[in-house]
Coordinates of C-alpha atoms in Angstrom, one line a residue:
M345 CA 54.1 -34.5 -17.1
K346 CA 56.3 -35.9 -14.3
K347 CA 55.8 -32.7 -12.4
N348 CA 52.0 -33.1 -12.4
V349 CA 52.2 -36.7 -11.3
A350 CA 54.6 -35.8 -8.5
R351 CA 52.2 -33.0 -7.4
G352 CA 49.3 -35.4 -7.4
I353 CA 51.1 -38.0 -5.3
V354 CA 52.2 -35.3 -2.8
A355 CA 48.7 -34.0 -2.5
A356 CA 47.2 -37.5 -2.0
V357 CA 49.8 -38.2 0.7
L358 CA 49.1 -34.9 2.5
I359 CA 45.3 -35.5 2.4
G360 CA 45.7 -39.0 3.7
A361 CA 47.9 -37.9 6.5
G362 CA 45.4 -35.2 7.5
V363 CA 42.6 -37.7 7.6
W364 CA 44.7 -40.1 9.6
V365 CA 45.6 -37.4 12.2
G366 CA 42.0 -36.2 12.4
V367 CA 40.7 -39.7 13.1
N368 CA 43.4 -40.8 15.6
F369 CA 43.7 -37.6 17.6
A370 CA 40.2 -36.3 17.7
S371 CA 39.1 -38.7 20.4
P372 CA 41.1 -37.1 23.3
L373 CA 39.6 -33.7 22.4
E374 CA 36.1 -35.2 22.7
A375 CA 36.9 -36.7 26.1
E376 CA 38.1 -33.4 27.5
S377 CA 34.8 -31.6 26.6
N378 CA 32.4 -30.5 29.3
A379 CA 29.5 -32.7 28.1
L380 CA 27.7 -34.5 30.8
T381 CA 27.7 -38.3 30.9
P382 CA 24.2 -39.8 31.2
G383 CA 23.9 -41.7 34.5
S384 CA 26.6 -39.7 36.3
A385 CA 26.1 -37.7 39.5
E386 CA 25.7 -34.5 37.5
D387 CA 23.2 -36.1 35.1
P388 CA 21.4 -39.0 36.8
V389 CA 19.1 -41.5 35.1
V390 CA 15.4 -41.0 36.0
T391 CA 13.0 -43.9 36.2
K392 CA 9.5 -43.9 34.7
S393 CA 8.0 -44.4 38.2
Y394 CA 9.7 -41.3 39.4
V395 CA 8.3 -39.2 36.5
D396 CA 4.9 -40.7 37.0
A397 CA 4.9 -39.8 40.7
L398 CA 5.9 -36.2 39.8
L399 CA 3.1 -35.9 37.3
S400 CA 0.5 -37.3 39.7
N401 CA 1.6 -34.8 42.4
N402 CA 1.3 -32.1 39.8
N403 CA -2.2 -33.4 38.7
G404 CA -0.8 -34.1 35.3
G405 CA -0.7 -30.4 34.5
S406 CA 2.0 -28.4 33.0
S407 CA 4.4 -26.5 35.1
G408 CA 3.5 -23.2 33.4
G409 CA 1.1 -20.9 35.1
G410 CA -1.0 -20.1 32.1
T411 CA -4.3 -18.4 32.5
T412 CA -5.7 -19.1 29.0
P413 CA -9.2 -20.3 29.3
A414 CA -10.1 -23.6 27.7
V415 CA -11.5 -23.3 24.2
D416 CA -13.8 -25.9 22.7
S417 CA -11.7 -27.6 20.1
Q418 CA -14.5 -29.6 18.5
L419 CA -16.0 -28.7 15.2
E420 CA -19.8 -28.3 15.5
V421 CA -22.1 -28.6 12.5
V422 CA -24.5 -25.6 12.5
T423 CA -27.4 -24.9 10.2
V424 CA -28.1 -21.2 9.6
P425 CA -31.6 -20.6 8.4
V426 CA -32.4 -17.9 5.8
G427 CA -32.9 -14.5 7.6
K428 CA -30.6 -15.4 10.5
T429 CA -26.9 -14.3 10.9
L430 CA -24.3 -16.5 12.6
M431 CA -22.3 -14.0 14.8
A432 CA -19.0 -15.5 15.7
G433 CA -17.0 -14.8 18.8
Q434 CA -13.4 -13.6 18.9
G435 CA -11.0 -16.3 17.6
T436 CA -13.8 -18.5 16.2
E437 CA -13.1 -20.5 13.0
V438 CA -15.9 -21.3 10.5
I439 CA -16.0 -23.3 7.3
V440 CA -19.0 -22.9 5.0
R441 CA -19.9 -26.4 3.7
V442 CA -23.3 -26.0 2.0
G443 CA -24.9 -22.9 0.6
K444 CA -23.8 -19.4 -0.5
A445 CA -22.8 -17.1 2.4
I446 CA -22.3 -13.3 2.6
A447 CA -19.8 -11.8 5.1
Y448 CA -21.1 -9.5 7.8
S449 CA -19.1 -7.0 9.9
S450 CA -20.3 -4.2 12.2
D451 CA -17.3 -2.1 11.3
A452 CA -15.0 -1.5 8.3
S453 CA -12.8 -4.5 9.0
G454 CA -13.6 -7.9 7.8
I455 CA -13.1 -11.6 8.2
A456 CA -9.8 -13.3 7.5
D457 CA -10.1 -16.0 4.8
L458 CA -7.1 -18.1 5.7
T459 CA -7.5 -20.4 2.7
G460 CA -7.7 -17.7 0.1
G461 CA -5.4 -15.2 2.0
T462 CA -7.8 -12.4 1.7
D463 CA -9.9 -10.1 3.9
L464 CA -13.7 -10.5 3.4
T465 CA -15.4 -7.2 4.1
K466 CA -19.1 -6.6 4.7
G467 CA -21.2 -7.8 1.7
K468 CA -18.6 -10.0 0.0
A469 CA -19.4 -13.5 -1.0
V470 CA -17.8 -16.2 1.2
P471 CA -16.2 -19.1 -0.8
T472 CA -17.3 -22.6 0.1
N473 CA -14.8 -24.8 2.0
H474 CA -12.5 -21.9 3.0
L475 CA -11.3 -21.6 6.6
L476 CA -12.5 -18.3 8.0
L477 CA -11.1 -16.7 11.2
F478 CA -13.0 -14.1 13.1
P479 CA -10.4 -11.9 14.9
R480 CA -13.0 -10.0 16.9
A481 CA -16.6 -10.2 17.9
G482 CA -19.3 -8.3 15.9
R483 CA -18.6 -10.2 12.7
G484 CA -20.4 -13.1 11.1
I485 CA -21.9 -14.7 8.0
L486 CA -25.4 -14.9 6.7
P487 CA -27.1 -16.9 3.9
D488 CA -27.3 -15.2 0.5
P489 CA -30.9 -13.8 0.2
N490 CA -31.2 -15.1 -3.3
Q491 CA -31.1 -18.7 -2.2
K492 CA -34.0 -20.7 -0.7
N493 CA -32.1 -22.9 1.7
G494 CA -29.9 -21.8 4.6
L495 CA -26.2 -22.6 5.2
T496 CA -24.5 -25.6 6.7
V497 CA -21.3 -24.6 8.4
L498 CA -18.6 -26.1 10.6
V499 CA -17.8 -23.9 13.7
K500 CA -15.0 -24.1 16.2
G501 CA -15.5 -21.6 19.0
S502 CA -18.3 -19.4 20.3
Y503 CA -21.2 -18.2 18.2
T504 CA -24.8 -17.0 18.3
L505 CA -27.6 -17.1 15.8
Q506 CA -29.3 -13.7 15.5

């Protein structure tokens, strides 16, 4: 029993000494690191007016030389009448809000149903309120011929009614 108590006391003293050494002698190691001090000559403080001047000289644009054309990021409400097909452009996103829709594709590939995680090939029913992504042109949706009314959809991107 005395052996176990003595071992416990020795362990507690060693742990305490290790913590004390770590707290008291860690600071010099941090000071010797190569970290830059904010406001020094190597890392100067920049004022808001300086940044504003740089942005105004750059016309507020990014420094990257991207050539990606601007895409309309607004959702547009579109009504698709019976007998017409909404043909979506490449990268267009569509959500069917009202009505029953059928997927259309000019080839064997289909439309990506991002909500359901499936591929909708030609002739398959399109679920309502699912986000559809059209990876290429030549694909679209049309109203189910068994319904009297057309479709109401939300479209982000380019499309045509045919």
